[in-house]
Amino acid sequence: MKKPIQSFTRAELAEIIKPAFRAKQIYRWVYHKYIENFEEMKNLPFDLKKELAEKYTLNPLKIIKIEQSRDGSKKYLFELHDGHTVEAVLLLMKKEQYHENGTLKHQAKYTVCISCQVGCKVGCAFCLTAKSGFLRDLNAGEIVEQIRLIKKDNDIDANRRLNIVYMGMGEPLDNLQAVAQSSRIFSDPDGMSISPNRQTISTSGLSTKIAKLGAMELGVNLAISLHAVDDELREQLMPINKAYNIQSIIDAVKAFPINERKRVMFEYLVIKDVNDDLGAAKKLLALLDGIKAKVNLIYFNPYGGTDFKRPDEKDMIAFQDYLTKRGLHCTIRESKGLDISAACGQLRDNELNS
Ligand code: SAH
Ligand code: SF4
């Protein structure tokens, strides 16, 4: 299949398409006008449009299903050129508000959760994406296109602020080059202009790759899917912990270049009677000592075929209280879109089994 034009940074396009100012024009058409085919690039010469159409594609993904949640979130299922499918979710973090006279008080706040692989190699016991195994990496264009299509589908202006989290299907650090490339493309001021400090890469903790990501100096935020505070339990939940244990992750985080005003997010998926006790909270506090960290507690979201259970709200709150009272930032992730197939992997799973 042809390479998506969305796989190129503007600088790379300027290398291959002469004169170089064409790259900026192409970026405008693709990321500001959301065009669907090269013919629409009106200020480009006919021959160039023809050449581009011969060499590249503008449509690496197709939206095949959308689920709308009552809370305003939307889940997208995309089909790739080879028939595989991946998901992304548009999360409405704050609805738009108006003054009494009808003028806009503040705009809606969006976060988009995107996928970077079809399936995942890491094989976490609680994760639905892991169940279908690993099929392939996404290329940078396929990652970028998820955001472009969602913006287009929701009439979100090109220059609107938006947060991106690499928390959909797949392990970003197992597809580091394409993920890093997509991050650079997102942040281009002539493209979508999404600053790296609005982008968060979430990892199951491939320690050596955390160092590599740090060395790339992209300026992105880091989130660690920790989920357990001792190696024995973490190995059961996340087999990758045998190769990269908790201490190796902590060491990698300490060496990671973090924006002064930011904290590393530690995600802690709470599973009833598995890791929801205050003993774990106590160990977590000790583990994160000396790190500019924040903790995000996530309710385990059950699906058919799993024995794991959603934790009780009172245990979540007790866990949170324990940490915040001792000075550690801790939030509980709102379960957005619970009425749709909320946990990543669920929409795709429903489709595969229908
Ligand atoms: N592979 C990366 C990023 C994608 S997973 C990582 O693991 O960090 C994104 C998040 O979804 C992880 O924090 C994971 O714990 C969470 N998740 C997976 N299955 C879940 C479930 N059933 N309920 C709630 N969250 C889940
Ligand atoms: Fe992969 Fe993340 Fe799911 Fe683990 S939680 S299997 S790393 S996608």
CSV table of C-alpha atoms and ligand atoms in Angstrom, one decimal:
chain,number,residue,atom,x,y,z
A,1,MET,CA,0.0,0.0,0.0
A,2,LYS,CA,1.1,3.6,-0.6
A,3,LYS,CA,2.7,5.4,2.3
A,4,PRO,CA,0.4,7.9,4.0
A,5,ILE,CA,1.4,11.5,3.4
A,6,GLN,CA,0.6,12.0,7.2
A,7,SER,CA,3.7,9.9,8.0
A,8,PHE,CA,6.0,12.8,7.0
A,9,THR,CA,7.2,15.7,9.1
A,10,ARG,CA,7.0,19.0,7.3
A,11,ALA,CA,10.9,19.1,7.1
A,12,GLU,CA,10.9,15.7,5.4
A,13,LEU,CA,8.3,16.8,2.9
A,14,ALA,CA,10.3,19.9,2.1
A,15,GLU,CA,13.2,17.5,1.3
A,16,ILE,CA,11.3,15.4,-1.2
A,17,ILE,CA,9.0,18.0,-2.7
A,18,LYS,CA,10.4,21.0,-4.4
A,19,PRO,CA,10.2,23.9,-4.1
A,20,ALA,CA,10.2,23.5,-0.3
A,21,PHE,CA,7.4,25.9,0.4
A,22,ARG,CA,5.0,23.3,-1.0
A,23,ALA,CA,5.4,21.3,2.2
A,24,LYS,CA,3.7,24.1,4.2
A,25,GLN,CA,0.9,24.3,1.7
A,26,ILE,CA,0.4,20.6,1.9
A,27,TYR,CA,0.4,20.7,5.6
A,28,ARG,CA,-2.3,23.4,5.6
A,29,TRP,CA,-4.6,21.3,3.3
A,30,VAL,CA,-4.1,18.2,5.3
A,31,TYR,CA,-4.3,19.5,8.9
A,32,HIS,CA,-6.2,22.7,8.5
A,33,LYS,CA,-8.7,22.0,5.7
A,34,TYR,CA,-9.0,18.2,6.5
A,35,ILE,CA,-9.1,17.4,2.8
A,36,GLU,CA,-9.7,13.8,1.6
A,37,ASN,CA,-7.9,13.7,-1.7
A,38,PHE,CA,-5.0,15.4,-3.4
A,39,GLU,CA,-7.1,17.0,-6.1
A,40,GLU,CA,-8.5,19.4,-3.5
A,41,MET,CA,-5.1,21.0,-3.0
A,42,LYS,CA,-6.1,23.9,-5.2
A,43,ASN,CA,-2.9,26.0,-5.0
A,44,LEU,CA,-0.7,23.1,-6.1
A,45,PRO,CA,0.3,22.5,-9.8
A,46,PHE,CA,-1.6,19.7,-11.6
A,47,ASP,CA,1.5,17.6,-12.1
A,48,LEU,CA,2.5,17.7,-8.5
A,49,LYS,CA,-1.0,16.7,-7.3
A,50,LYS,CA,-0.9,13.8,-9.8
A,51,GLU,CA,2.5,12.8,-8.6
A,52,LEU,CA,1.5,12.9,-5.0
A,53,ALA,CA,-1.6,10.8,-5.7
A,54,GLU,CA,0.5,8.2,-7.4
A,55,LYS,CA,3.0,7.9,-4.6
A,56,TYR,CA,1.1,8.5,-1.4
A,57,THR,CA,-2.3,8.0,0.2
A,58,LEU,CA,-4.3,10.5,2.2
A,59,ASN,CA,-6.7,7.9,3.6
A,60,PRO,CA,-4.9,5.3,5.6
A,61,LEU,CA,-7.9,4.8,7.9
A,62,LYS,CA,-11.6,4.5,7.5
A,63,ILE,CA,-14.1,5.2,10.3
A,64,ILE,CA,-16.3,2.1,10.5
A,65,LYS,CA,-18.1,2.6,13.7
A,66,ILE,CA,-18.8,5.4,16.2
A,67,GLU,CA,-20.3,5.0,19.6
A,68,GLN,CA,-21.6,8.1,21.3
A,69,SER,CA,-21.7,8.2,25.1
A,70,ARG,CA,-24.2,10.1,27.2
A,71,ASP,CA,-21.4,12.1,28.7
A,72,GLY,CA,-20.3,13.4,25.4
A,73,SER,CA,-17.4,11.0,24.8
A,74,LYS,CA,-17.2,9.2,21.5
A,75,LYS,CA,-15.5,6.0,20.6
A,76,TYR,CA,-14.2,5.4,17.1
A,77,LEU,CA,-13.4,2.1,15.4
A,78,PHE,CA,-11.0,2.5,12.4
A,79,GLU,CA,-10.3,0.1,9.7
A,80,LEU,CA,-6.7,0.0,8.3
A,81,HIS,CA,-5.9,-0.7,4.7
A,82,ASP,CA,-5.3,-4.4,5.4
A,83,GLY,CA,-8.6,-4.9,7.2
A,84,HIS,CA,-7.3,-4.8,10.8
A,85,THR,CA,-9.1,-2.5,13.2
A,86,VAL,CA,-8.0,-0.1,16.0
A,87,GLU,CA,-9.8,2.2,18.3
A,88,ALA,CA,-9.5,5.8,19.5
A,89,VAL,CA,-11.7,7.7,22.0
A,90,LEU,CA,-12.6,11.4,22.0
A,91,LEU,CA,-13.1,12.3,25.7
A,92,LEU,CA,-15.1,15.4,26.6
A,93,MET,CA,-13.3,16.6,29.7
A,94,LYS,CA,-15.3,19.8,30.1
A,95,LYS,CA,-18.4,20.8,28.2
A,96,GLU,CA,-18.5,24.2,26.7
A,97,GLN,CA,-20.2,26.9,28.8
A,98,TYR,CA,-22.0,30.1,27.9
A,99,HIS,CA,-22.6,33.3,29.8
A,100,GLU,CA,-26.3,34.3,30.4
A,101,ASN,CA,-26.2,36.6,27.4
A,102,GLY,CA,-25.3,33.7,25.2
A,103,THR,CA,-21.7,34.4,24.6
A,104,LEU,CA,-19.1,31.7,25.0
A,105,LYS,CA,-17.6,31.4,28.5
A,106,HIS,CA,-15.2,28.6,27.8
A,107,GLN,CA,-14.7,26.1,25.0
A,108,ALA,CA,-15.1,22.4,25.5
A,109,LYS,CA,-12.0,20.6,26.6
A,110,TYR,CA,-11.1,17.5,24.7
A,111,THR,CA,-8.6,14.7,25.2
A,112,VAL,CA,-8.1,12.1,22.5
A,113,CYS,CA,-6.9,8.6,23.4
A,114,ILE,CA,-5.1,6.9,20.4
A,115,SER,CA,-3.7,3.5,19.5
A,116,CYS,CA,-0.2,2.8,18.3
A,117,GLN,CA,-0.4,-1.0,17.5
A,118,VAL,CA,-2.9,-3.6,16.4
A,119,GLY,CA,-3.0,-5.7,19.5
A,120,CYS,CA,-0.1,-5.7,22.0
A,121,LYS,CA,2.9,-8.0,22.8
A,122,VAL,CA,3.0,-7.1,26.5
A,123,GLY,CA,0.1,-9.5,27.4
A,124,CYS,CA,-1.2,-7.9,30.6
A,125,ALA,CA,-3.6,-10.3,32.4
A,126,PHE,CA,-6.4,-7.6,32.8
A,127,CYS,CA,-6.2,-6.1,29.4
A,128,LEU,CA,-8.6,-6.9,26.5
A,129,THR,CA,-6.2,-5.6,23.9
A,130,ALA,CA,-3.8,-8.3,24.9
A,131,LYS,CA,-6.3,-11.1,24.4
A,132,SER,CA,-6.0,-11.0,20.6
A,133,GLY,CA,-2.2,-11.0,20.7
A,134,PHE,CA,-0.1,-8.8,18.6
A,135,LEU,CA,-0.8,-8.2,14.9
A,136,ARG,CA,1.3,-5.3,13.8
A,137,ASP,CA,2.7,-1.8,14.5
A,138,LEU,CA,0.9,1.2,13.2
A,139,ASN,CA,3.0,3.6,11.1
A,140,ALA,CA,3.2,7.3,12.0
A,141,GLY,CA,0.6,8.2,9.4
A,142,GLU,CA,-1.9,5.8,10.8
A,143,ILE,CA,-1.3,7.2,14.3
A,144,VAL,CA,-1.6,10.8,13.1
A,145,GLU,CA,-4.7,10.1,11.1
A,146,GLN,CA,-6.7,9.0,14.1
A,147,ILE,CA,-6.5,12.6,15.5
A,148,ARG,CA,-7.1,14.2,12.1
A,149,LEU,CA,-10.2,12.2,11.4
A,150,ILE,CA,-11.7,12.7,14.9
A,151,LYS,CA,-11.1,16.5,14.6
A,152,LYS,CA,-12.7,16.5,11.2
A,153,ASP,CA,-15.7,14.4,12.2
A,154,ASN,CA,-16.4,16.7,15.2
A,155,ASP,CA,-15.8,20.0,13.3
A,156,ILE,CA,-13.0,20.8,15.7
A,157,ASP,CA,-11.1,23.8,14.4
A,158,ALA,CA,-7.5,23.2,13.2
A,159,ASN,CA,-6.1,25.5,15.8
A,160,ARG,CA,-8.2,24.3,18.8
A,161,ARG,CA,-6.2,23.0,21.8
A,162,LEU,CA,-6.5,19.3,22.5
A,163,ASN,CA,-4.7,16.8,24.6
A,164,ILE,CA,-3.4,13.5,23.3
A,165,VAL,CA,-2.8,10.4,25.3
A,166,TYR,CA,-1.1,7.4,23.8
A,167,MET,CA,-3.3,5.1,26.0
A,168,GLY,CA,-5.3,3.2,23.4
A,169,MET,CA,-4.3,-0.2,22.0
A,170,GLY,CA,-0.7,-1.2,22.0
A,171,GLU,CA,2.5,-0.3,23.8
A,172,PRO,CA,4.0,3.0,22.6
A,173,LEU,CA,7.5,2.2,23.5
A,174,ASP,CA,7.4,-1.0,21.6
A,175,ASN,CA,6.8,1.1,18.5
A,176,LEU,CA,8.9,4.0,19.5
A,177,GLN,CA,10.1,5.4,16.2
A,178,ALA,CA,6.6,5.7,14.7
A,179,VAL,CA,5.2,7.1,18.0
A,180,ALA,CA,8.0,9.7,18.2
A,181,GLN,CA,7.5,10.6,14.6
A,182,SER,CA,3.7,11.1,15.2
A,183,SER,CA,4.5,13.3,18.2
A,184,ARG,CA,6.7,15.6,16.1
A,185,ILE,CA,4.0,15.8,13.4
A,186,PHE,CA,1.3,16.7,16.0
A,187,SER,CA,3.4,19.5,17.4
A,188,ASP,CA,4.2,21.2,14.1
A,189,PRO,CA,2.9,24.8,14.3
A,190,ASP,CA,1.9,24.7,10.6
A,191,GLY,CA,0.0,21.5,11.2
A,192,MET,CA,-2.1,20.6,14.3
A,193,SER,CA,0.1,22.6,16.6
A,194,ILE,CA,-0.5,20.3,19.6
A,195,SER,CA,2.4,21.1,22.0
A,196,PRO,CA,4.3,18.2,23.3
A,197,ASN,CA,3.3,19.1,26.8
A,198,ARG,CA,-0.2,18.3,25.8
A,199,GLN,CA,0.9,14.8,24.7
A,200,THR,CA,1.3,11.9,27.2
A,201,ILE,CA,2.9,8.6,26.4
A,202,SER,CA,1.8,5.8,28.6
A,203,THR,CA,4.0,2.7,29.0
A,204,SER,CA,3.8,-0.6,30.8
A,205,GLY,CA,7.4,0.2,31.8
A,206,LEU,CA,10.0,-0.9,29.2
A,207,SER,CA,12.8,0.7,31.2
A,208,THR,CA,15.5,0.8,28.5
A,209,LYS,CA,13.0,2.4,26.1
A,210,ILE,CA,12.1,5.0,28.7
A,211,ALA,CA,15.7,6.1,28.5
A,212,LYS,CA,15.6,6.1,24.7
A,213,LEU,CA,12.4,8.2,24.7
A,214,GLY,CA,14.1,10.6,27.2
A,215,ALA,CA,17.1,10.9,24.9
A,216,MET,CA,14.9,12.0,22.0
A,217,GLU,CA,13.9,15.1,24.0
A,218,LEU,CA,10.5,15.3,22.5
A,219,GLY,CA,9.2,17.2,25.5
A,220,VAL,CA,6.2,14.8,26.0
A,221,ASN,CA,4.8,13.8,29.3
A,222,LEU,CA,5.3,10.3,30.7
A,223,ALA,CA,2.8,8.0,32.3
A,224,ILE,CA,3.8,4.7,33.8
A,225,SER,CA,1.3,1.9,34.1
A,226,LEU,CA,2.4,0.6,37.5
A,227,HIS,CA,-0.6,-1.3,38.8
A,228,ALA,CA,1.3,-3.2,41.5
A,229,VAL,CA,3.9,-2.3,44.1
A,230,ASP,CA,5.7,-5.6,44.5
A,231,ASP,CA,7.3,-7.6,41.8
A,232,GLU,CA,5.6,-10.8,42.5
A,233,LEU,CA,2.1,-9.4,42.0
A,234,ARG,CA,3.2,-7.2,39.1
A,235,GLU,CA,4.6,-10.3,37.3
A,236,GLN,CA,1.3,-12.0,37.6
A,237,LEU,CA,-0.6,-9.0,36.2
A,238,MET,CA,2.1,-7.8,33.7
A,239,PRO,CA,4.5,-10.6,32.5
A,240,ILE,CA,6.8,-7.9,31.2
A,241,ASN,CA,7.8,-7.2,34.8
A,242,LYS,CA,10.1,-10.3,34.6
A,243,ALA,CA,12.2,-8.4,32.1
A,244,TYR,CA,11.8,-4.9,33.6
A,245,ASN,CA,11.1,-5.0,37.3
A,246,ILE,CA,9.7,-2.2,39.4
A,247,GLN,CA,13.1,-0.8,40.5
A,248,SER,CA,14.3,-0.6,36.9
A,249,ILE,CA,11.3,1.5,36.1
A,250,ILE,CA,11.7,3.8,39.1
A,251,ASP,CA,15.4,4.3,38.1
A,252,ALA,CA,14.4,5.1,34.5
A,253,VAL,CA,11.8,7.6,35.6
A,254,LYS,CA,14.3,9.4,37.8
A,255,ALA,CA,16.6,9.9,34.8
A,256,PHE,CA,13.8,11.0,32.5
A,257,PRO,CA,13.8,14.7,31.4
A,258,ILE,CA,10.6,16.2,32.9
A,259,ASN,CA,9.2,19.6,32.2
A,260,GLU,CA,9.7,21.6,35.4
A,261,ARG,CA,6.0,22.3,35.8
A,262,LYS,CA,5.0,18.7,35.2
A,263,ARG,CA,4.9,15.4,37.1
A,264,VAL,CA,5.2,11.9,35.9
A,265,MET,CA,1.9,10.1,36.1
A,266,PHE,CA,1.7,6.7,37.7
A,267,GLU,CA,-1.4,4.9,36.6
A,268,TYR,CA,-2.7,2.4,39.1
A,269,LEU,CA,-5.4,0.1,37.8
A,270,VAL,CA,-7.4,-0.9,40.9
A,271,ILE,CA,-8.8,-4.5,40.9
A,272,LYS,CA,-11.0,-5.6,43.7
A,273,ASP,CA,-9.2,-7.8,46.3
A,274,VAL,CA,-6.1,-7.8,44.2
A,275,ASN,CA,-4.3,-4.5,44.8
A,276,ASP,CA,-6.9,-2.3,46.5
A,277,ASP,CA,-5.7,-2.4,50.1
A,278,LEU,CA,-4.0,0.3,52.1
A,279,GLY,CA,-0.9,-1.8,52.5
A,280,ALA,CA,-0.4,-1.3,48.8
A,281,ALA,CA,-1.0,2.4,49.2
A,282,LYS,CA,1.7,2.6,51.8
A,283,LYS,CA,4.2,0.8,49.6
A,284,LEU,CA,3.3,3.0,46.7
A,285,LEU,CA,4.0,6.1,48.8
A,286,ALA,CA,7.5,4.8,49.7
A,287,LEU,CA,8.2,3.7,46.2
A,288,LEU,CA,7.5,7.2,44.7
A,289,ASP,CA,9.5,9.0,47.4
A,290,GLY,CA,11.8,11.5,45.7
A,291,ILE,CA,10.0,11.5,42.4
A,292,LYS,CA,7.8,14.4,41.2
A,293,ALA,CA,4.9,12.1,40.7
A,294,LYS,CA,1.1,12.1,40.6
A,295,VAL,CA,-1.0,9.0,40.9
A,296,ASN,CA,-4.1,8.2,38.8
A,297,LEU,CA,-6.3,5.5,40.2
A,298,ILE,CA,-8.3,3.7,37.5
A,299,TYR,CA,-11.3,1.6,38.2
A,300,PHE,CA,-10.9,-1.9,36.6
A,301,ASN,CA,-13.5,-2.1,33.9
A,302,PRO,CA,-14.8,-5.6,33.7
A,303,TYR,CA,-15.6,-7.4,30.4
A,304,GLY,CA,-17.0,-10.8,29.6
A,305,GLY,CA,-14.6,-13.6,30.4
A,306,THR,CA,-12.5,-12.0,33.1
A,307,ASP,CA,-12.5,-13.0,36.8
A,308,PHE,CA,-11.2,-9.6,37.8
A,309,LYS,CA,-13.7,-7.3,39.5
A,310,ARG,CA,-14.3,-3.6,39.6
A,311,PRO,CA,-13.2,-2.2,43.0
A,312,ASP,CA,-15.6,-0.6,45.5
A,313,GLU,CA,-15.8,3.1,45.5
A,314,LYS,CA,-15.1,3.3,49.3
A,315,ASP,CA,-11.8,1.4,48.8
A,316,MET,CA,-10.8,3.7,45.9
A,317,ILE,CA,-11.5,6.8,48.1
A,318,ALA,CA,-9.6,5.3,51.1
A,319,PHE,CA,-6.6,4.6,48.8
A,320,GLN,CA,-6.7,8.1,47.4
A,321,ASP,CA,-7.1,9.7,50.9
A,322,TYR,CA,-4.2,7.7,52.2
A,323,LEU,CA,-1.9,9.2,49.5
A,324,THR,CA,-3.2,12.7,49.4
A,325,LYS,CA,-3.0,13.1,53.2
A,326,ARG,CA,0.7,12.3,52.9
A,327,GLY,CA,1.3,14.8,50.2
A,328,LEU,CA,1.2,12.7,47.1
A,329,HIS,CA,-1.1,14.0,44.3
A,330,CYS,CA,-3.7,11.5,43.6
A,331,THR,CA,-6.8,11.5,41.4
A,332,ILE,CA,-9.4,9.0,40.5
A,333,ARG,CA,-9.9,8.6,36.8
A,334,GLU,CA,-13.5,9.4,36.0
A,335,SER,CA,-14.9,6.5,34.1
A,336,LYS,CA,-16.0,8.3,31.0
A,337,GLY,CA,-18.2,6.6,28.4
A,338,LEU,CA,-19.1,3.7,30.7
A,339,ASP,CA,-22.3,3.3,28.7
A,340,ILE,CA,-20.3,2.7,25.6
A,341,SER,CA,-17.6,0.0,25.2
A,342,ALA,CA,-15.4,2.1,27.5
A,343,ALA,CA,-12.2,0.2,28.3
A,344,CYS,CA,-9.8,0.3,25.4
A,345,GLY,CA,-10.2,-2.8,23.2
A,346,GLN,CA,-13.8,-3.3,24.0
A,347,LEU,CA,-15.4,-1.8,20.9
A,348,ARG,CA,-13.0,-3.8,18.7
A,349,ASP,CA,-13.7,-6.9,20.8
A,350,ASN,CA,-17.4,-6.5,20.3
A,351,GLU,CA,-17.0,-6.2,16.6
A,352,LEU,CA,-14.7,-9.2,16.3
A,353,ASN,CA,-17.2,-11.4,18.2
A,354,SER,CA,-20.3,-10.2,16.5
B,1,SAH,N1,0.3,-0.1,26.7
B,1,SAH,C1,0.3,1.2,27.4
B,1,SAH,C2,-0.7,2.1,26.9
B,1,SAH,C3,-2.0,1.5,26.6
B,1,SAH,S1,-2.9,0.7,27.9
B,1,SAH,C4,0.2,1.0,28.9
B,1,SAH,O1,-0.1,-0.1,29.3
B,1,SAH,O2,0.4,1.9,29.6
B,1,SAH,C5,-3.7,2.1,28.6
B,1,SAH,C6,-4.3,1.9,30.0
B,1,SAH,O3,-5.5,1.2,29.9
B,1,SAH,C7,-3.4,1.2,30.9
B,1,SAH,O4,-3.1,2.0,32.0
B,1,SAH,C8,-4.2,0.0,31.3
B,1,SAH,O5,-3.9,-0.3,32.6
B,1,SAH,C9,-5.6,0.4,31.1
B,1,SAH,N2,-6.5,-0.7,31.0
B,1,SAH,C10,-6.3,-1.9,30.4
B,1,SAH,N3,-7.3,-2.7,30.6
B,1,SAH,C11,-8.2,-2.1,31.4
B,1,SAH,C12,-9.5,-2.4,32.0
B,1,SAH,N4,-10.0,-3.6,31.8
B,1,SAH,N5,-10.1,-1.5,32.7
B,1,SAH,C13,-9.5,-0.3,32.9
B,1,SAH,N6,-8.3,0.1,32.4
B,1,SAH,C14,-7.7,-0.8,31.7
B,2,SF4,FE1,-0.4,-3.8,26.2
B,2,SF4,FE2,-1.0,-1.7,27.8
B,2,SF4,FE3,-2.8,-3.7,27.4
B,2,SF4,FE4,-0.6,-4.1,28.8
B,2,SF4,S1,-2.3,-2.7,29.3
B,2,SF4,S2,-1.4,-5.5,27.2
B,2,SF4,S3,0.9,-2.9,27.8
B,2,SF4,S4,-2.0,-2.3,25.9
